[in-house]
PDB file of C-alpha atoms and ligand atoms in Angstrom:
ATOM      1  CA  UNK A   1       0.000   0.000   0.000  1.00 37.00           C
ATOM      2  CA  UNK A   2       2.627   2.780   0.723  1.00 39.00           C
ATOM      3  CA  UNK A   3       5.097   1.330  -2.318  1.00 41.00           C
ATOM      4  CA  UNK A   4       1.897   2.188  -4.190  1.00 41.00           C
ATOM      5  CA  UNK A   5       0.916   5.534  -3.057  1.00 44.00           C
ATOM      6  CA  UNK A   6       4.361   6.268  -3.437  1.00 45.00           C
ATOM      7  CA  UNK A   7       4.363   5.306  -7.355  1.00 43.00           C
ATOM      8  CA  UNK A   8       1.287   7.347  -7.427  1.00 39.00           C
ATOM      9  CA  UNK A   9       2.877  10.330  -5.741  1.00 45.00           C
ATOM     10  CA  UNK A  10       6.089   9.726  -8.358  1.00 49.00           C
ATOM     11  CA  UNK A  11       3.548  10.380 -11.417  1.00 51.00           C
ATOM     12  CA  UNK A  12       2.090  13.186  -9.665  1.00 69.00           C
ATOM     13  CA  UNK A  13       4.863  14.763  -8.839  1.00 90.00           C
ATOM     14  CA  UNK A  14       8.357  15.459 -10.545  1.00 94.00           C
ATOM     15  CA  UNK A  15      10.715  14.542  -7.983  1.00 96.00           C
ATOM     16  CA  UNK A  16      14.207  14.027 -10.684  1.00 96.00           C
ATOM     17  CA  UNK A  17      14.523  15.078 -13.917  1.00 96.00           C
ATOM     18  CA  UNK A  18      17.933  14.185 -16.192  1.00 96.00           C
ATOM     19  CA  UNK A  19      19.637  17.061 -17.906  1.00 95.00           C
ATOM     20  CA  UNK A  20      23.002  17.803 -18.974  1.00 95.00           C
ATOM     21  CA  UNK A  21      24.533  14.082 -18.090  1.00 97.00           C
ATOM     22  CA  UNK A  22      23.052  14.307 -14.426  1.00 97.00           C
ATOM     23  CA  UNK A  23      20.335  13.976 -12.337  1.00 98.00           C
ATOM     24  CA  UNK A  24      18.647  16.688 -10.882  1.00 97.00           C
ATOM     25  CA  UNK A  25      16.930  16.368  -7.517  1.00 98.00           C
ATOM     26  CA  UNK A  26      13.139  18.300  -6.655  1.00 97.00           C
ATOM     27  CA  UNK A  27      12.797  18.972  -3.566  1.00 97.00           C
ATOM     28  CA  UNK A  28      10.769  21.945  -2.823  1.00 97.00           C
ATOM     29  CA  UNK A  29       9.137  24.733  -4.838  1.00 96.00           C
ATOM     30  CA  UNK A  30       9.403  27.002  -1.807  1.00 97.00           C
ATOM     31  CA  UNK A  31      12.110  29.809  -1.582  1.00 98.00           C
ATOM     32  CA  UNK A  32      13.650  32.511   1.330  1.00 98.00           C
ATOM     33  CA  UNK A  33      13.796  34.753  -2.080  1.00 98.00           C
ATOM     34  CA  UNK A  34      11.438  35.725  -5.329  1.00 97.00           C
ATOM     35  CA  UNK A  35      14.644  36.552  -7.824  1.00 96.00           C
ATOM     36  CA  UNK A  36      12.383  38.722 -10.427  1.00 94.00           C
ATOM     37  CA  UNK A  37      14.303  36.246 -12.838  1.00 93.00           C
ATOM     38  CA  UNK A  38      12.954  32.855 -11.353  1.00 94.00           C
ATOM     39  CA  UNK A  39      11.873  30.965 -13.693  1.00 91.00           C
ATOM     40  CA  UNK A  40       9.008  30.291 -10.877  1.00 92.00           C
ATOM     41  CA  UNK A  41       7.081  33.415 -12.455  1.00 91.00           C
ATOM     42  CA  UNK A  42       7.747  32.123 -15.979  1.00 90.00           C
ATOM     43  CA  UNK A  43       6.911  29.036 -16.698  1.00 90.00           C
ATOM     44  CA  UNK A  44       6.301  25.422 -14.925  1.00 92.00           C
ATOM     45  CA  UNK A  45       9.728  23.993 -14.684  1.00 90.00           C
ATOM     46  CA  UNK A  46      12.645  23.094 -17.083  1.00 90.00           C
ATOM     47  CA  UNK A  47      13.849  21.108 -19.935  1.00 88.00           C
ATOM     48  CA  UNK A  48      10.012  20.207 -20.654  1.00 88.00           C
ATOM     49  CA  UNK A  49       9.376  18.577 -16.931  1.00 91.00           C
ATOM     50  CA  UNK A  50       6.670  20.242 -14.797  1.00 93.00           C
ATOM     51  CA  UNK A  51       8.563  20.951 -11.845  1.00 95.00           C
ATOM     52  CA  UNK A  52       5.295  21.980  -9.798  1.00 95.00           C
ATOM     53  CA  UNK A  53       4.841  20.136  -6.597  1.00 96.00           C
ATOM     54  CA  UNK A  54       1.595  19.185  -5.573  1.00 95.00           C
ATOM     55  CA  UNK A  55       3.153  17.658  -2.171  1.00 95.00           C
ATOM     56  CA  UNK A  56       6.930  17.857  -1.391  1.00 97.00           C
ATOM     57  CA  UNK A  57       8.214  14.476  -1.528  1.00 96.00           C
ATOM     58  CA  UNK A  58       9.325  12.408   1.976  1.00 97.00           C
ATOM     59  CA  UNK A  59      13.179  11.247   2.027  1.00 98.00           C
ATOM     60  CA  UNK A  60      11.605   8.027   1.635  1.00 97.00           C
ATOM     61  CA  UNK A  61       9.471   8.720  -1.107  1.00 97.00           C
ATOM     62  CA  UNK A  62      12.697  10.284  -2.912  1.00 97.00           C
ATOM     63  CA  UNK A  63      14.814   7.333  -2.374  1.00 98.00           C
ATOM     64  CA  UNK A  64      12.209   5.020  -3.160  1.00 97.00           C
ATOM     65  CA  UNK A  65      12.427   6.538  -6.330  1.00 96.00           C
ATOM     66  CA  UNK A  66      16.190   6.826  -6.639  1.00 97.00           C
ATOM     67  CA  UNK A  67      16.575   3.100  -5.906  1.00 97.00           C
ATOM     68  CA  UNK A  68      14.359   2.301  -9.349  1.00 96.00           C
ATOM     69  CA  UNK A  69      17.265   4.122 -11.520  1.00 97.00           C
ATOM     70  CA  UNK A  70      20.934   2.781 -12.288  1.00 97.00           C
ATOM     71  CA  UNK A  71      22.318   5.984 -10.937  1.00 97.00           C
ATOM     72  CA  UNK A  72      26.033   5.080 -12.440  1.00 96.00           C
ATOM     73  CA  UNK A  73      24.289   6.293 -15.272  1.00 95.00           C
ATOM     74  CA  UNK A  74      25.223  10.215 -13.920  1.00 98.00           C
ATOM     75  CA  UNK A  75      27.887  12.369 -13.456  1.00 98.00           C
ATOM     76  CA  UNK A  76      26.298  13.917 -10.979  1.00 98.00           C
ATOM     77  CA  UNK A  77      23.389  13.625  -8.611  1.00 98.00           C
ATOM     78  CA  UNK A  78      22.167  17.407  -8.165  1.00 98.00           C
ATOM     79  CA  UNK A  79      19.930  18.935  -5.426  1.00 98.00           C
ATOM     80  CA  UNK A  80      18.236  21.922  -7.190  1.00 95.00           C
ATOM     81  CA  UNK A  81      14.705  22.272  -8.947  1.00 83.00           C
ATOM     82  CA  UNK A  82      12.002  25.014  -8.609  1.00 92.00           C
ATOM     83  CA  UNK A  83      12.696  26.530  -4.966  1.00 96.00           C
ATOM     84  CA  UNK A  84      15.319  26.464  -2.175  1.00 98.00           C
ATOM     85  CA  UNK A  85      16.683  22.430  -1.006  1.00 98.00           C
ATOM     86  CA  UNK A  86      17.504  23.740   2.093  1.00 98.00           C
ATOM     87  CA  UNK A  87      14.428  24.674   3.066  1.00 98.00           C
ATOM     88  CA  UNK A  88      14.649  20.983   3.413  1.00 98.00           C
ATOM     89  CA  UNK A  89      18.477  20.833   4.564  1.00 98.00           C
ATOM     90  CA  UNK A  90      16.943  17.701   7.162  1.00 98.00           C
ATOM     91  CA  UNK A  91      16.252  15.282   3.610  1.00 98.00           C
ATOM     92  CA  UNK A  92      19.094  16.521   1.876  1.00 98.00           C
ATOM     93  CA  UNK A  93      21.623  15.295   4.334  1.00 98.00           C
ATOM     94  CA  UNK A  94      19.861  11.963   4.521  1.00 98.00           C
ATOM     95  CA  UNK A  95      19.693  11.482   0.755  1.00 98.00           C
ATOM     96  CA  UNK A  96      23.240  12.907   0.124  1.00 98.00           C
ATOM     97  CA  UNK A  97      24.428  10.439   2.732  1.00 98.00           C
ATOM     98  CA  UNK A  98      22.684   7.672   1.204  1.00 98.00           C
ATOM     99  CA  UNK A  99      23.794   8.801  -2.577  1.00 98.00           C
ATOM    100  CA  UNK A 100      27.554   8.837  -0.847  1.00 98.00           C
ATOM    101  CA  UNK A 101      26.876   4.679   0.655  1.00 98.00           C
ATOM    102  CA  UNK A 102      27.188   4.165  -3.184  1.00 98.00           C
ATOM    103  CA  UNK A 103      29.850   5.909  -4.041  1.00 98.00           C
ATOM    104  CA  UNK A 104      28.023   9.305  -6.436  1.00 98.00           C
ATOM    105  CA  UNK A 105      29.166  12.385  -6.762  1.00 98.00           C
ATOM    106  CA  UNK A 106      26.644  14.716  -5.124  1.00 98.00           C
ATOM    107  CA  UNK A 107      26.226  18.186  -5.755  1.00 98.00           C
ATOM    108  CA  UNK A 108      24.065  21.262  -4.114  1.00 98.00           C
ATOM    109  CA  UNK A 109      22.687  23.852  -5.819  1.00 98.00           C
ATOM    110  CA  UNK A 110      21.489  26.765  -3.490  1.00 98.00           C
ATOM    111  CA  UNK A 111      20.588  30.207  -2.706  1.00 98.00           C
ATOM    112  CA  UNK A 112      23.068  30.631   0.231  1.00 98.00           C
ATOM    113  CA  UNK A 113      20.797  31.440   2.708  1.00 98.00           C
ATOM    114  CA  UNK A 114      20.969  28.130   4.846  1.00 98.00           C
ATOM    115  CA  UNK A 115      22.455  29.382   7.379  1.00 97.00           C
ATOM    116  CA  UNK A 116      19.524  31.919   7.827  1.00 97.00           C
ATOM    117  CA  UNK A 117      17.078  29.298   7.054  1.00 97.00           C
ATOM    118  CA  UNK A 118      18.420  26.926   9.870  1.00 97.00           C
ATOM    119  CA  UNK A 119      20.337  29.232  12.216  1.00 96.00           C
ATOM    120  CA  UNK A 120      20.684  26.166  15.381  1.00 96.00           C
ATOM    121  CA  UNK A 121      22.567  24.384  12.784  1.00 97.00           C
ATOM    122  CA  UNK A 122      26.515  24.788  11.571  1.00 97.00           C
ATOM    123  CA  UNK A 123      25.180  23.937   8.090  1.00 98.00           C
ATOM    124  CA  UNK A 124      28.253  23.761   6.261  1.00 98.00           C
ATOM    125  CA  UNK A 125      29.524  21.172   9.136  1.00 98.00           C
ATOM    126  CA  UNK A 126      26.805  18.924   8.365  1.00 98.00           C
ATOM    127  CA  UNK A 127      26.676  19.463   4.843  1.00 98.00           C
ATOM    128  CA  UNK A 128      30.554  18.140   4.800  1.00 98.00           C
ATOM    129  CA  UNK A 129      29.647  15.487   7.299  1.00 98.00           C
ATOM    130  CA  UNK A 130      27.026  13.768   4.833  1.00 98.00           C
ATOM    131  CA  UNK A 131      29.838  13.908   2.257  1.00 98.00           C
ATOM    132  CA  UNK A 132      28.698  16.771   0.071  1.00 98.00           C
ATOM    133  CA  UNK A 133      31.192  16.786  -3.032  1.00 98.00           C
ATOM    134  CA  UNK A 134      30.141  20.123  -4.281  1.00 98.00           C
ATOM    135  CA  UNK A 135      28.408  23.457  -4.014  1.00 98.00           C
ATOM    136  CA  UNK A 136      27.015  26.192  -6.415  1.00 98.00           C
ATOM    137  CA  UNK A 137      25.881  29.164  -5.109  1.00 98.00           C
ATOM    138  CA  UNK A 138      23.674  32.106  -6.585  1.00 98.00           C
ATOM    139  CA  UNK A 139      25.274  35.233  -6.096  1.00 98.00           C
ATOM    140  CA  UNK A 140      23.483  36.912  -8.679  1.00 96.00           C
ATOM    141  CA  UNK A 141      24.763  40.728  -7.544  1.00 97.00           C
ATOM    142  CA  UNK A 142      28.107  42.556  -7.028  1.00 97.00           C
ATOM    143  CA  UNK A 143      26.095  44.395  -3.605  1.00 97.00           C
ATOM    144  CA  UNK A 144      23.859  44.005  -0.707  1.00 98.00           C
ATOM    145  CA  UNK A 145      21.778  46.824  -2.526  1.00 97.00           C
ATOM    146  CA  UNK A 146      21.502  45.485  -5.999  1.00 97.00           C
ATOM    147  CA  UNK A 147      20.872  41.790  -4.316  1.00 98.00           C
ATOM    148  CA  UNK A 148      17.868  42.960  -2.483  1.00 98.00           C
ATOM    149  CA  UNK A 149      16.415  44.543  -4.987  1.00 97.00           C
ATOM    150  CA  UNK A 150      17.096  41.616  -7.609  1.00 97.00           C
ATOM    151  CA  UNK A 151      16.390  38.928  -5.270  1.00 97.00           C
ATOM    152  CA  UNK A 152      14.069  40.335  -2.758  1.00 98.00           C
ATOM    153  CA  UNK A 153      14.832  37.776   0.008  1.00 98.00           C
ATOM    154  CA  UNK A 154      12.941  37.435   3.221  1.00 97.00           C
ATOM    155  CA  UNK A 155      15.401  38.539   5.396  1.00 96.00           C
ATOM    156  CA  UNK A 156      17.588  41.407   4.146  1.00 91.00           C
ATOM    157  CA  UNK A 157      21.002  39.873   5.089  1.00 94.00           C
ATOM    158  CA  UNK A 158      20.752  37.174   2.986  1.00 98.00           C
ATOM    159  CA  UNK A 159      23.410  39.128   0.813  1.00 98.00           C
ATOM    160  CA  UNK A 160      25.999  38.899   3.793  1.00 98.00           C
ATOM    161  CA  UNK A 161      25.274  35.513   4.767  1.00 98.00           C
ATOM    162  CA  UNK A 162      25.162  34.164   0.828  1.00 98.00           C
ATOM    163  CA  UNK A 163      28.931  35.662   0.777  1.00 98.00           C
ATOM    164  CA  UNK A 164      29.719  33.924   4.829  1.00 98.00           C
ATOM    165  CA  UNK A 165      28.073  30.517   2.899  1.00 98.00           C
ATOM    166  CA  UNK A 166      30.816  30.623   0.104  1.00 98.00           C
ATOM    167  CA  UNK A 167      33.573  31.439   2.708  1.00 98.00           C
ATOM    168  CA  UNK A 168      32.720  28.864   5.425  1.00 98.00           C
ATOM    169  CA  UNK A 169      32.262  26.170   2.300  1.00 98.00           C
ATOM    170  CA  UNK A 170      35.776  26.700   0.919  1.00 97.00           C
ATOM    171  CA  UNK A 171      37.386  26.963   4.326  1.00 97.00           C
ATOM    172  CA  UNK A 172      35.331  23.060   4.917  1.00 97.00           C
ATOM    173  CA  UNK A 173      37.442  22.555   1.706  1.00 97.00           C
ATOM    174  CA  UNK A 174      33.913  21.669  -0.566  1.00 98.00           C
ATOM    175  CA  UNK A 175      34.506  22.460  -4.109  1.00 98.00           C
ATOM    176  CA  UNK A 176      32.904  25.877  -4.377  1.00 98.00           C
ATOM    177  CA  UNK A 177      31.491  27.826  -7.109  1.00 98.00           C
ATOM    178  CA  UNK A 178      29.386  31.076  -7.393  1.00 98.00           C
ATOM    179  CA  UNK A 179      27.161  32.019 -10.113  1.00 98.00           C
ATOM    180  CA  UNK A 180      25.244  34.721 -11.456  1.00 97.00           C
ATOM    181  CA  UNK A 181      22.946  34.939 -14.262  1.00 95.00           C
ATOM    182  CA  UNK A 182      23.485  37.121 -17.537  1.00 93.00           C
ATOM    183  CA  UNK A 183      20.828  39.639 -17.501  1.00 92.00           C
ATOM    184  CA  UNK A 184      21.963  43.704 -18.169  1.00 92.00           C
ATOM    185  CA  UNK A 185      20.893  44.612 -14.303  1.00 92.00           C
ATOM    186  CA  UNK A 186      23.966  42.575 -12.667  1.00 95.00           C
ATOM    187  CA  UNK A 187      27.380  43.904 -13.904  1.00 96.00           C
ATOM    188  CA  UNK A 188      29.473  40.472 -14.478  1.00 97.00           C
ATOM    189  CA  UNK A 189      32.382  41.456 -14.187  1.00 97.00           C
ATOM    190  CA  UNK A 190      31.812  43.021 -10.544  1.00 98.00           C
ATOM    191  CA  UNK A 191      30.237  39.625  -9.318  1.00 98.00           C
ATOM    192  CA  UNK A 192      33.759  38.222 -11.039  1.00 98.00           C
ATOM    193  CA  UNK A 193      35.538  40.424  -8.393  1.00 98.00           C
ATOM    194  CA  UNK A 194      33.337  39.507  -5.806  1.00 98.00           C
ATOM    195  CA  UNK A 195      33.949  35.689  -6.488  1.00 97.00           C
ATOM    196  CA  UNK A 196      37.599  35.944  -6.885  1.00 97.00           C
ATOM    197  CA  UNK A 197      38.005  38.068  -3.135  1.00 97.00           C
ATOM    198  CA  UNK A 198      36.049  34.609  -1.907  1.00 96.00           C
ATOM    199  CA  UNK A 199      38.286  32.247  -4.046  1.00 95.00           C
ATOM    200  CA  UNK A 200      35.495  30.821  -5.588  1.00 96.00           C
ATOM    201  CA  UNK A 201      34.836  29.618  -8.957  1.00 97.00           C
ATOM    202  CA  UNK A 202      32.896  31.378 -10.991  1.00 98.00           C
ATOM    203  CA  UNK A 203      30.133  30.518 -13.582  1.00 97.00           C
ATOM    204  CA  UNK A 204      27.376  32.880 -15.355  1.00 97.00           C
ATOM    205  CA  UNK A 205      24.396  30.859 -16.432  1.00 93.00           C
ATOM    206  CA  UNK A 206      22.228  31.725 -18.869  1.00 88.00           C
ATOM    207  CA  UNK A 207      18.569  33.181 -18.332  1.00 82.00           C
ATOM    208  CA  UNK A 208      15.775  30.581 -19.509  1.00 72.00           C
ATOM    209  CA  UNK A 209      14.032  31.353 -22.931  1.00 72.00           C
ATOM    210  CA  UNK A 210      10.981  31.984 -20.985  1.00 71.00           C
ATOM    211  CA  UNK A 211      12.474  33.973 -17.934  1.00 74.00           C
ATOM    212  CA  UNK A 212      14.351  36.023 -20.713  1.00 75.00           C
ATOM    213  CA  UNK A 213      11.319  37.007 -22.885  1.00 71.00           C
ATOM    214  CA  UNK A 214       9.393  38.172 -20.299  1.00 71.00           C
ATOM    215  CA  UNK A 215      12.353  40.450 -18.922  1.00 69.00           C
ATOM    216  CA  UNK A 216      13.442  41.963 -21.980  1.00 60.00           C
ATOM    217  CA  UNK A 217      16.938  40.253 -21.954  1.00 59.00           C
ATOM    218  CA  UNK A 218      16.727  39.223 -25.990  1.00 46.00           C
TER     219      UNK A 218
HETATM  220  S1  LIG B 301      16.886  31.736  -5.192  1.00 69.12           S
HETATM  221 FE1  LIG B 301      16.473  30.424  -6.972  1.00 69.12          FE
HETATM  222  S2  LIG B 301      14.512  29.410  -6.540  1.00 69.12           S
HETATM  223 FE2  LIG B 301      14.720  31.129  -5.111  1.00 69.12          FE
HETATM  224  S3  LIG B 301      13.619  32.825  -6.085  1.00 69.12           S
HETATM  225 FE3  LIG B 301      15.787  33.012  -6.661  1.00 69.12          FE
HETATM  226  S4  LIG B 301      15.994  31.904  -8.606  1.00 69.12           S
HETATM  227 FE4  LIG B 301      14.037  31.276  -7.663  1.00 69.12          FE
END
Protein backbone atom coordinates (compact mmCIF):
# COMPACT_ATOMS: atom_id res chain seq x y z
CA UNK A 1 0.00 0.00 0.00
CA UNK A 2 2.63 2.78 0.72
CA UNK A 3 5.10 1.33 -2.32
CA UNK A 4 1.90 2.19 -4.19
CA UNK A 5 0.92 5.53 -3.06
CA UNK A 6 4.36 6.27 -3.44
CA UNK A 7 4.36 5.31 -7.35
CA UNK A 8 1.29 7.35 -7.43
CA UNK A 9 2.88 10.33 -5.74
CA UNK A 10 6.09 9.73 -8.36
CA UNK A 11 3.55 10.38 -11.42
CA UNK A 12 2.09 13.19 -9.67
CA UNK A 13 4.86 14.76 -8.84
CA UNK A 14 8.36 15.46 -10.54
CA UNK A 15 10.72 14.54 -7.98
CA UNK A 16 14.21 14.03 -10.68
CA UNK A 17 14.52 15.08 -13.92
CA UNK A 18 17.93 14.19 -16.19
CA UNK A 19 19.64 17.06 -17.91
CA UNK A 20 23.00 17.80 -18.97
CA UNK A 21 24.53 14.08 -18.09
CA UNK A 22 23.05 14.31 -14.43
CA UNK A 23 20.34 13.98 -12.34
CA UNK A 24 18.65 16.69 -10.88
CA UNK A 25 16.93 16.37 -7.52
CA UNK A 26 13.14 18.30 -6.65
CA UNK A 27 12.80 18.97 -3.57
CA UNK A 28 10.77 21.95 -2.82
CA UNK A 29 9.14 24.73 -4.84
CA UNK A 30 9.40 27.00 -1.81
CA UNK A 31 12.11 29.81 -1.58
CA UNK A 32 13.65 32.51 1.33
CA UNK A 33 13.80 34.75 -2.08
CA UNK A 34 11.44 35.73 -5.33
CA UNK A 35 14.64 36.55 -7.82
CA UNK A 36 12.38 38.72 -10.43
CA UNK A 37 14.30 36.25 -12.84
CA UNK A 38 12.95 32.86 -11.35
CA UNK A 39 11.87 30.97 -13.69
CA UNK A 40 9.01 30.29 -10.88
CA UNK A 41 7.08 33.41 -12.45
CA UNK A 42 7.75 32.12 -15.98
CA UNK A 43 6.91 29.04 -16.70
CA UNK A 44 6.30 25.42 -14.93
CA UNK A 45 9.73 23.99 -14.68
CA UNK A 46 12.64 23.09 -17.08
CA UNK A 47 13.85 21.11 -19.94
CA UNK A 48 10.01 20.21 -20.65
CA UNK A 49 9.38 18.58 -16.93
CA UNK A 50 6.67 20.24 -14.80
CA UNK A 51 8.56 20.95 -11.84
CA UNK A 52 5.29 21.98 -9.80
CA UNK A 53 4.84 20.14 -6.60
CA UNK A 54 1.59 19.18 -5.57
CA UNK A 55 3.15 17.66 -2.17
CA UNK A 56 6.93 17.86 -1.39
CA UNK A 57 8.21 14.48 -1.53
CA UNK A 58 9.33 12.41 1.98
CA UNK A 59 13.18 11.25 2.03
CA UNK A 60 11.60 8.03 1.63
CA UNK A 61 9.47 8.72 -1.11
CA UNK A 62 12.70 10.28 -2.91
CA UNK A 63 14.81 7.33 -2.37
CA UNK A 64 12.21 5.02 -3.16
CA UNK A 65 12.43 6.54 -6.33
CA UNK A 66 16.19 6.83 -6.64
CA UNK A 67 16.57 3.10 -5.91
CA UNK A 68 14.36 2.30 -9.35
CA UNK A 69 17.27 4.12 -11.52
CA UNK A 70 20.93 2.78 -12.29
CA UNK A 71 22.32 5.98 -10.94
CA UNK A 72 26.03 5.08 -12.44
CA UNK A 73 24.29 6.29 -15.27
CA UNK A 74 25.22 10.22 -13.92
CA UNK A 75 27.89 12.37 -13.46
CA UNK A 76 26.30 13.92 -10.98
CA UNK A 77 23.39 13.63 -8.61
CA UNK A 78 22.17 17.41 -8.17
CA UNK A 79 19.93 18.94 -5.43
CA UNK A 80 18.24 21.92 -7.19
CA UNK A 81 14.71 22.27 -8.95
CA UNK A 82 12.00 25.01 -8.61
CA UNK A 83 12.70 26.53 -4.97
CA UNK A 84 15.32 26.46 -2.17
CA UNK A 85 16.68 22.43 -1.01
CA UNK A 86 17.50 23.74 2.09
CA UNK A 87 14.43 24.67 3.07
CA UNK A 88 14.65 20.98 3.41
CA UNK A 89 18.48 20.83 4.56
CA UNK A 90 16.94 17.70 7.16
CA UNK A 91 16.25 15.28 3.61
CA UNK A 92 19.09 16.52 1.88
CA UNK A 93 21.62 15.29 4.33
CA UNK A 94 19.86 11.96 4.52
CA UNK A 95 19.69 11.48 0.76
CA UNK A 96 23.24 12.91 0.12
CA UNK A 97 24.43 10.44 2.73
CA UNK A 98 22.68 7.67 1.20
CA UNK A 99 23.79 8.80 -2.58
CA UNK A 100 27.55 8.84 -0.85
CA UNK A 101 26.88 4.68 0.65
CA UNK A 102 27.19 4.16 -3.18
CA UNK A 103 29.85 5.91 -4.04
CA UNK A 104 28.02 9.31 -6.44
CA UNK A 105 29.17 12.39 -6.76
CA UNK A 106 26.64 14.72 -5.12
CA UNK A 107 26.23 18.19 -5.75
CA UNK A 108 24.07 21.26 -4.11
CA UNK A 109 22.69 23.85 -5.82
CA UNK A 110 21.49 26.77 -3.49
CA UNK A 111 20.59 30.21 -2.71
CA UNK A 112 23.07 30.63 0.23
CA UNK A 113 20.80 31.44 2.71
CA UNK A 114 20.97 28.13 4.85
CA UNK A 115 22.46 29.38 7.38
CA UNK A 116 19.52 31.92 7.83
CA UNK A 117 17.08 29.30 7.05
CA UNK A 118 18.42 26.93 9.87
CA UNK A 119 20.34 29.23 12.22
CA UNK A 120 20.68 26.17 15.38
CA UNK A 121 22.57 24.38 12.78
CA UNK A 122 26.52 24.79 11.57
CA UNK A 123 25.18 23.94 8.09
CA UNK A 124 28.25 23.76 6.26
CA UNK A 125 29.52 21.17 9.14
CA UNK A 126 26.81 18.92 8.37
CA UNK A 127 26.68 19.46 4.84
CA UNK A 128 30.55 18.14 4.80
CA UNK A 129 29.65 15.49 7.30
CA UNK A 130 27.03 13.77 4.83
CA UNK A 131 29.84 13.91 2.26
CA UNK A 132 28.70 16.77 0.07
CA UNK A 133 31.19 16.79 -3.03
CA UNK A 134 30.14 20.12 -4.28
CA UNK A 135 28.41 23.46 -4.01
CA UNK A 136 27.01 26.19 -6.41
CA UNK A 137 25.88 29.16 -5.11
CA UNK A 138 23.67 32.11 -6.59
CA UNK A 139 25.27 35.23 -6.10
CA UNK A 140 23.48 36.91 -8.68
CA UNK A 141 24.76 40.73 -7.54
CA UNK A 142 28.11 42.56 -7.03
CA UNK A 143 26.10 44.40 -3.61
CA UNK A 144 23.86 44.01 -0.71
CA UNK A 145 21.78 46.82 -2.53
CA UNK A 146 21.50 45.49 -6.00
CA UNK A 147 20.87 41.79 -4.32
CA UNK A 148 17.87 42.96 -2.48
CA UNK A 149 16.42 44.54 -4.99
CA UNK A 150 17.10 41.62 -7.61
CA UNK A 151 16.39 38.93 -5.27
CA UNK A 152 14.07 40.34 -2.76
CA UNK A 153 14.83 37.78 0.01
CA UNK A 154 12.94 37.44 3.22
CA UNK A 155 15.40 38.54 5.40
CA UNK A 156 17.59 41.41 4.15
CA UNK A 157 21.00 39.87 5.09
CA UNK A 158 20.75 37.17 2.99
CA UNK A 159 23.41 39.13 0.81
CA UNK A 160 26.00 38.90 3.79
CA UNK A 161 25.27 35.51 4.77
CA UNK A 162 25.16 34.16 0.83
CA UNK A 163 28.93 35.66 0.78
CA UNK A 164 29.72 33.92 4.83
CA UNK A 165 28.07 30.52 2.90
CA UNK A 166 30.82 30.62 0.10
CA UNK A 167 33.57 31.44 2.71
CA UNK A 168 32.72 28.86 5.42
CA UNK A 169 32.26 26.17 2.30
CA UNK A 170 35.78 26.70 0.92
CA UNK A 171 37.39 26.96 4.33
CA UNK A 172 35.33 23.06 4.92
CA UNK A 173 37.44 22.55 1.71
CA UNK A 174 33.91 21.67 -0.57
CA UNK A 175 34.51 22.46 -4.11
CA UNK A 176 32.90 25.88 -4.38
CA UNK A 177 31.49 27.83 -7.11
CA UNK A 178 29.39 31.08 -7.39
CA UNK A 179 27.16 32.02 -10.11
CA UNK A 180 25.24 34.72 -11.46
CA UNK A 181 22.95 34.94 -14.26
CA UNK A 182 23.49 37.12 -17.54
CA UNK A 183 20.83 39.64 -17.50
CA UNK A 184 21.96 43.70 -18.17
CA UNK A 185 20.89 44.61 -14.30
CA UNK A 186 23.97 42.58 -12.67
CA UNK A 187 27.38 43.90 -13.90
CA UNK A 188 29.47 40.47 -14.48
CA UNK A 189 32.38 41.46 -14.19
CA UNK A 190 31.81 43.02 -10.54
CA UNK A 191 30.24 39.63 -9.32
CA UNK A 192 33.76 38.22 -11.04
CA UNK A 193 35.54 40.42 -8.39
CA UNK A 194 33.34 39.51 -5.81
CA UNK A 195 33.95 35.69 -6.49
CA UNK A 196 37.60 35.94 -6.89
CA UNK A 197 38.00 38.07 -3.14
CA UNK A 198 36.05 34.61 -1.91
CA UNK A 199 38.29 32.25 -4.05
CA UNK A 200 35.50 30.82 -5.59
CA UNK A 201 34.84 29.62 -8.96
CA UNK A 202 32.90 31.38 -10.99
CA UNK A 203 30.13 30.52 -13.58
CA UNK A 204 27.38 32.88 -15.35
CA UNK A 205 24.40 30.86 -16.43
CA UNK A 206 22.23 31.73 -18.87
CA UNK A 207 18.57 33.18 -18.33
CA UNK A 208 15.78 30.58 -19.51
CA UNK A 209 14.03 31.35 -22.93
CA UNK A 210 10.98 31.98 -20.99
CA UNK A 211 12.47 33.97 -17.93
CA UNK A 212 14.35 36.02 -20.71
CA UNK A 213 11.32 37.01 -22.89
CA UNK A 214 9.39 38.17 -20.30
CA UNK A 215 12.35 40.45 -18.92
CA UNK A 216 13.44 41.96 -21.98
CA UNK A 217 16.94 40.25 -21.95
CA UNK A 218 16.73 39.22 -25.99
S1 LIG B 1 16.89 31.74 -5.19
FE1 LIG B 1 16.47 30.42 -6.97
S2 LIG B 1 14.51 29.41 -6.54
FE2 LIG B 1 14.72 31.13 -5.11
S3 LIG B 1 13.62 32.83 -6.08
FE3 LIG B 1 15.79 33.01 -6.66
S4 LIG B 1 15.99 31.90 -8.61
FE4 LIG B 1 14.04 31.28 -7.66
Amino acid sequence: MVIKNVRTLILMNTIYYEAHNNLYLNLTNRCSADCVFCIRNFADGVYGYDLRLSKEPSTEEIIVALEELDLSNYREIVFTGLGEPTLRLDVVLTVTRWLKNRGLRVRLDTNGHAALINPKLDVVAELKKAGMDSISVSLNAESEEKYNKLCRPVNKNAYRAVLDFVRRAKEAGISTRVTVVKIPDIDIEKCRKVSEELDSDFHIRTLSEAASKEIGNN
